CSV table of C-alpha atoms and ligand atoms in Angstrom, one decimal:
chain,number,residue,atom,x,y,z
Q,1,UNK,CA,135.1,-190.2,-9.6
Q,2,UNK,CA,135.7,-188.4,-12.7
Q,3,UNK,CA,133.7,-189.3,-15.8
Q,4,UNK,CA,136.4,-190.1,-18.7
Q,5,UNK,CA,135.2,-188.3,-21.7
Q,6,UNK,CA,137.2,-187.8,-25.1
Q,7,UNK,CA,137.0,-184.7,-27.7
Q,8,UNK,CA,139.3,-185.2,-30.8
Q,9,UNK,CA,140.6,-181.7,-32.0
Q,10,UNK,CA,140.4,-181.5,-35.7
Q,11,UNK,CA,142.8,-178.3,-35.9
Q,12,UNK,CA,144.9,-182.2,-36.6
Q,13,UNK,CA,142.8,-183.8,-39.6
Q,14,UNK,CA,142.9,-183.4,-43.2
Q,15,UNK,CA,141.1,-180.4,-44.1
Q,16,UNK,CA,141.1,-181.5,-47.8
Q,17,UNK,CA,138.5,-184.3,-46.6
Q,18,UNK,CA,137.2,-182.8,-43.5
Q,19,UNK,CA,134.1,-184.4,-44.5
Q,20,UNK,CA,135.5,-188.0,-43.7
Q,21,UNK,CA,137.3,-187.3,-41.0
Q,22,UNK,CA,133.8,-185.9,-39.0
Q,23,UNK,CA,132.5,-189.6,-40.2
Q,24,UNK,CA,135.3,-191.1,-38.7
Q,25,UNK,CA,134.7,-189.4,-35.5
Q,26,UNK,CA,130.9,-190.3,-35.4
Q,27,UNK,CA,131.7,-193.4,-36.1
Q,28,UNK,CA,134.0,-193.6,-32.7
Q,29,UNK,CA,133.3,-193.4,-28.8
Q,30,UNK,CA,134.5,-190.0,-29.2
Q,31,UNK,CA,131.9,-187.5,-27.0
Q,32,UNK,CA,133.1,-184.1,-28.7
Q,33,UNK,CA,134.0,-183.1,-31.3
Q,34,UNK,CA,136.5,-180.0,-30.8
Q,35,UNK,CA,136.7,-177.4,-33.0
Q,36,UNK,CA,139.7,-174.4,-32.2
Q,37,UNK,CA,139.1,-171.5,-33.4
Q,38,UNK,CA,142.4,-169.0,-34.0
Q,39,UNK,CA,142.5,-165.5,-35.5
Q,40,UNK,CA,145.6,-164.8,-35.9
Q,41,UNK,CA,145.8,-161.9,-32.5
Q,42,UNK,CA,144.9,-163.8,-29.7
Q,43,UNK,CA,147.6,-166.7,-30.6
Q,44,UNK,CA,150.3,-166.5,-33.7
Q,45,UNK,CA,148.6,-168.6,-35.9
Q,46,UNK,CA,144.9,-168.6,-38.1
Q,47,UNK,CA,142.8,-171.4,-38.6
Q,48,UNK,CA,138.9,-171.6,-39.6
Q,49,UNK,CA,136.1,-169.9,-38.5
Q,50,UNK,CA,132.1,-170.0,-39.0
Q,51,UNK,CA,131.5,-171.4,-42.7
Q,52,UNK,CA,133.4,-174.5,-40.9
Q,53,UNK,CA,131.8,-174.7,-38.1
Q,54,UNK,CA,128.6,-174.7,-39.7
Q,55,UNK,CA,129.5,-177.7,-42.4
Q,56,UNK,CA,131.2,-179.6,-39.7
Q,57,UNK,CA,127.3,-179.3,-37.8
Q,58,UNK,CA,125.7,-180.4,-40.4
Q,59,UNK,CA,127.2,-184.0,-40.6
Q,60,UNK,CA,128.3,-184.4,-36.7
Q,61,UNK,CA,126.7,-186.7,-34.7
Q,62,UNK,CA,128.1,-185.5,-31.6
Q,63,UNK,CA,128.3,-181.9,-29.3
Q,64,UNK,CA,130.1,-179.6,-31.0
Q,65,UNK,CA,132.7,-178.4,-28.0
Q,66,UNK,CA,134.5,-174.8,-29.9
Q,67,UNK,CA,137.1,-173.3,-28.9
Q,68,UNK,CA,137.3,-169.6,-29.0
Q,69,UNK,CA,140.7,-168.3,-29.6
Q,70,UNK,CA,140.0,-164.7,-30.9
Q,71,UNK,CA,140.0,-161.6,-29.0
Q,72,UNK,CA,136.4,-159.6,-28.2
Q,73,UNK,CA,134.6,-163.3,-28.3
Q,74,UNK,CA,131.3,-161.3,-27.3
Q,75,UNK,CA,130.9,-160.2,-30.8
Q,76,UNK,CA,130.0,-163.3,-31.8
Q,77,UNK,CA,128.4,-165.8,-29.5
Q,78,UNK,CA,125.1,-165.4,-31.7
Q,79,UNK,CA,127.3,-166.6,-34.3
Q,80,UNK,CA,128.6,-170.0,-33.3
Q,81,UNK,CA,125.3,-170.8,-31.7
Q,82,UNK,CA,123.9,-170.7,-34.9
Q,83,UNK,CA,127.0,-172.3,-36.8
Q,84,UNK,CA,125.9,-175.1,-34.3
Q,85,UNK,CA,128.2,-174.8,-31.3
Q,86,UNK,CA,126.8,-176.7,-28.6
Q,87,UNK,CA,130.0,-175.9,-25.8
Q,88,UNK,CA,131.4,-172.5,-26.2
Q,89,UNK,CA,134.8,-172.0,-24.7
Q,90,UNK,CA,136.4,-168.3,-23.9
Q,91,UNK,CA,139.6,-167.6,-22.7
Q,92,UNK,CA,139.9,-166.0,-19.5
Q,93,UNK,CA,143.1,-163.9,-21.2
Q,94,UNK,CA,140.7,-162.2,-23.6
Q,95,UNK,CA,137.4,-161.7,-21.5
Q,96,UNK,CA,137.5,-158.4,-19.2
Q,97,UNK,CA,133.9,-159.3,-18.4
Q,98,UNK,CA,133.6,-162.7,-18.0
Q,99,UNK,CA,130.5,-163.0,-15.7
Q,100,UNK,CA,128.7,-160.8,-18.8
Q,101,UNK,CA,129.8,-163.8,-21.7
Q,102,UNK,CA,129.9,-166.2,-19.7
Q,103,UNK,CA,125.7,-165.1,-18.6
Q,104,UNK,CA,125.3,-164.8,-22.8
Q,105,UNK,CA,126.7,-168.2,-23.4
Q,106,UNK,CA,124.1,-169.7,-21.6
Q,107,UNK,CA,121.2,-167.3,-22.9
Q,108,UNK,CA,122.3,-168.2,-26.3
Q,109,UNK,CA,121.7,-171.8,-24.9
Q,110,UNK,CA,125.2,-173.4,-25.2
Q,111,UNK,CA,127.0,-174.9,-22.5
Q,112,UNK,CA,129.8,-172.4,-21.0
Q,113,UNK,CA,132.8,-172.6,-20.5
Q,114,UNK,CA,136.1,-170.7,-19.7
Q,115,UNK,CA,139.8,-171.7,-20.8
Q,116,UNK,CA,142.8,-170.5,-18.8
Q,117,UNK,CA,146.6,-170.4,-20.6
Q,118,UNK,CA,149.3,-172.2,-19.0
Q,119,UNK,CA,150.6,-169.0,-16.8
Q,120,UNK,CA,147.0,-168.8,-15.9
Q,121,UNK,CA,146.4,-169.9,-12.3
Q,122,UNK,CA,143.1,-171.7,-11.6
Q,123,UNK,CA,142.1,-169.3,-8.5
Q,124,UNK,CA,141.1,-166.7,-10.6
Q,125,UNK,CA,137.9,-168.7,-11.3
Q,126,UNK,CA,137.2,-168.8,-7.7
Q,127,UNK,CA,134.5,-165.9,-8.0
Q,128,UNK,CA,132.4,-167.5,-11.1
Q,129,UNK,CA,132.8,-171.2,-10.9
Q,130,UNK,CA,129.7,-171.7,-9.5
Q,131,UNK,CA,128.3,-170.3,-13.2
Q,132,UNK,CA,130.5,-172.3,-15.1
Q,133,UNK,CA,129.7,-176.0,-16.9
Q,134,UNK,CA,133.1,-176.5,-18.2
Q,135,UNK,CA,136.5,-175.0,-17.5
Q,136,UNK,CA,139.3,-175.8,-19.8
Q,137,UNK,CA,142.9,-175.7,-19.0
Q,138,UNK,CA,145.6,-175.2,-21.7
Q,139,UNK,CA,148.4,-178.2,-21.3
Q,140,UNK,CA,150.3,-176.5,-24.2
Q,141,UNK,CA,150.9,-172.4,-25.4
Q,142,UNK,CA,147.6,-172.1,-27.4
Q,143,UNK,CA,147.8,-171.7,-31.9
Q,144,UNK,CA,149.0,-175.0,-32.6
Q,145,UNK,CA,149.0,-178.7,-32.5
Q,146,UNK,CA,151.6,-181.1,-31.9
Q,147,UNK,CA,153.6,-179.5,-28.9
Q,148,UNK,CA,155.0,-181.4,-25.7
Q,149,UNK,CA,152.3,-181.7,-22.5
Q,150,UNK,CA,153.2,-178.9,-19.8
Q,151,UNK,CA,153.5,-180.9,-16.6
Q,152,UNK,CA,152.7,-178.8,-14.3
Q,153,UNK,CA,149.0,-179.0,-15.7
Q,154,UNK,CA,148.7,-181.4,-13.2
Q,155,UNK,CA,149.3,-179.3,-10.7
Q,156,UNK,CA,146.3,-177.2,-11.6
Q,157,UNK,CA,143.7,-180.1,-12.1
Q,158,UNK,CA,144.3,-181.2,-8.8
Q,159,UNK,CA,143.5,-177.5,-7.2
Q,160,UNK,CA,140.6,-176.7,-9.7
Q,161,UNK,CA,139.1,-180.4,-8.6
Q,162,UNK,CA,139.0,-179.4,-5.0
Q,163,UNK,CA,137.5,-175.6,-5.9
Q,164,UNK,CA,134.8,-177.6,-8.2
Q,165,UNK,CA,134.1,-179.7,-5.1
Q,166,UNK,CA,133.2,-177.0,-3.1
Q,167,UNK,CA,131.4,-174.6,-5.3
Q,168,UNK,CA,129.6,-176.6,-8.1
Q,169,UNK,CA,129.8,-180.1,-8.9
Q,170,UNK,CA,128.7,-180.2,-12.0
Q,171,UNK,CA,131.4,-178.2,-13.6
Q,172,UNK,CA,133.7,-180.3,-15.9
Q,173,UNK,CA,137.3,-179.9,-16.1
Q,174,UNK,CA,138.9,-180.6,-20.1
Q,175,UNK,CA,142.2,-180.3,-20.8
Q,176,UNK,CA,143.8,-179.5,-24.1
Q,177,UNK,CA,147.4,-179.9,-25.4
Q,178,UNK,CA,149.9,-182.4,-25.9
Q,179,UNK,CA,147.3,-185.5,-24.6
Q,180,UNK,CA,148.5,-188.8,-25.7
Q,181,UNK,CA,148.0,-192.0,-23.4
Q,182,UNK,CA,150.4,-191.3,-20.8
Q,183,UNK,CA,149.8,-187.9,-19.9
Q,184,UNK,CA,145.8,-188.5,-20.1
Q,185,UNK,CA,146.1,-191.4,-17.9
Q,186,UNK,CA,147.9,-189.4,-15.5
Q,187,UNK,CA,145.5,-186.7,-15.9
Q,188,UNK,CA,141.8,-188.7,-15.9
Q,189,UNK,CA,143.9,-189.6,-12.5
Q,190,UNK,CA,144.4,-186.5,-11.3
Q,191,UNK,CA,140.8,-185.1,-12.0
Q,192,UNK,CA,139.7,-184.2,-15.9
Q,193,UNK,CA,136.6,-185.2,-17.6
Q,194,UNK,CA,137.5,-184.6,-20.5
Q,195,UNK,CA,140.7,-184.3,-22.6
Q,196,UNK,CA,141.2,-182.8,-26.0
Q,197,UNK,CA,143.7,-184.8,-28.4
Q,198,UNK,CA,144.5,-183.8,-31.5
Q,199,UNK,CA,147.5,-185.0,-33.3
Q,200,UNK,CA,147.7,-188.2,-31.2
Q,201,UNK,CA,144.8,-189.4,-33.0
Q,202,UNK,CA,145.1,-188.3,-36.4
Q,203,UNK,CA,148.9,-189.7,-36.5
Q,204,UNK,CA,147.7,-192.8,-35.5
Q,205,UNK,CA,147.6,-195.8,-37.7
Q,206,UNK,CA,143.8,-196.4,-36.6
Q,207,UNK,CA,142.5,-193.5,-34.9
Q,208,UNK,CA,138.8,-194.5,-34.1
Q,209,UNK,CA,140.6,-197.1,-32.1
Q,210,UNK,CA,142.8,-194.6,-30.7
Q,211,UNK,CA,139.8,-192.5,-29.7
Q,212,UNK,CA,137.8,-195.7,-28.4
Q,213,UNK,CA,141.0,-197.0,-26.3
Q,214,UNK,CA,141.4,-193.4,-24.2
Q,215,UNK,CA,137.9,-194.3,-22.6
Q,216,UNK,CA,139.2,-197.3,-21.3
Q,217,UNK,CA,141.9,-195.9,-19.4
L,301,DX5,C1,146.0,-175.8,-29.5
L,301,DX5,C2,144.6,-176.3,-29.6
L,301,DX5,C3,144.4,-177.7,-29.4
L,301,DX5,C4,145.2,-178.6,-30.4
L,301,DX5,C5,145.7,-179.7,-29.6
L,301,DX5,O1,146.0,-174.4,-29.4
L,301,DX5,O2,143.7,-175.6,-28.7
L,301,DX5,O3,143.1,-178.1,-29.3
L,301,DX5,O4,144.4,-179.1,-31.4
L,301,DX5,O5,146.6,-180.5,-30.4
L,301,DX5,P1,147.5,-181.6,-29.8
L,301,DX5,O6,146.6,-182.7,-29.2
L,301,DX5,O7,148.2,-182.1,-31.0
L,301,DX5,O8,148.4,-181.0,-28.8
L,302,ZN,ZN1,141.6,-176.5,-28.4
């Protein structure tokens, strides 16, 4: 059984009232709040950093789950765990010593976890899984909202599932990129916990309810 948990991405809300857009989440069933992270290197495209995170901390009412898209991510672990970060998420792509950051996550007293890119395949996680709380698996080419679901995502939920069965069962699977109804149905189905949706929810005409209806599934 997989537990059906929901993080809205607000790379997707209104940055001009940020403010009421965190209310509106705190407000929902929502059980994240994810925050991406981009500088500009890693992935083609910049979007807010640690001044953000630490506003967006101060009037959430739920875990903070960031998303590190930045190379050399070791420099600043300190950083987001004082912004507030509760999850902090690395990609495997920019992490040479991942059993190192991953050890410093949790030091720092976050929850750790460790993203993999589409091309990415899950077995390379085989070796530190059993450290991990929470891998996340990129569903789109990471830098921006609003592109189409990668199918063969579910592919890769379905092996990682079996790996977390067998090496540690209280790692969570998320996945991130192109969620709408459809595609997280099919993917709660095939394994995740937890799926990240960004633009699905802040298009919506009543995005709390948006939020609210992917836990009922
Ligand atoms: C993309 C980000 C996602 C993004 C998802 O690089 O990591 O979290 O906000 O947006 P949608 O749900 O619109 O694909
Ligand atoms: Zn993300």
């Amino acid at each position: 059984m997989t537990t059906r948990l929901i993080a809205p991405s607000i790379l997707s809300a209104d940055f001009s009232r940020l403010g009421e857009d965190i209310e509106m989440i705190n407000q929902s069933d929502a059980d994240y709040i994810h925050c991406d992270v981009m500088d500009g290197v890693f992935v083609p495209n910049i979007s807010f950093g640690i001044p953000v995170i630490e506003k967006v901390a101060e009037i959430a009412k739920k875990p903070l789950d960031v998303h590190l898209m930045i190379v050399n991510p070791d420099n600043y672990i300190s950083a987001f765990q004082k912004a507030g970060a509760d999850i902090l998420t690395v990609h495997y792509e920019t992490c040479p010593h991942l059993h190192r950051i991953v050890s410093s996550i949790k030091e720092a007293g976050m929850k750790a976890s460790v993203c993999l890119n589409p091309h990415t395949p899950v077995t390379v996680l085989d070796d530190i899984i059993g450290d991990l709380d929470m891998v996340l698996l990129m569903s789109v080419n990471p830098g921006f909202g609003g592109q189409s679901f990668i199918k063969n995502t579910y592919k890769k939920v379905r092996l990682l599932k079996e790996m977390i069965a067998a090496k540690n069962q209280s790692c969570l699977i998320e996945v991130d990129g192109g969620v709408n109804f459809e595609t997280g149905l099919n993917l709660y189905d095939a394994g995740a916990d937890v799926l990240v949706s960004g633009s699905f929810i802040f298009k919506a005409d009543d995005p709390i309810a948006t939020i609210n209806h992917f836990k009922t599934l």
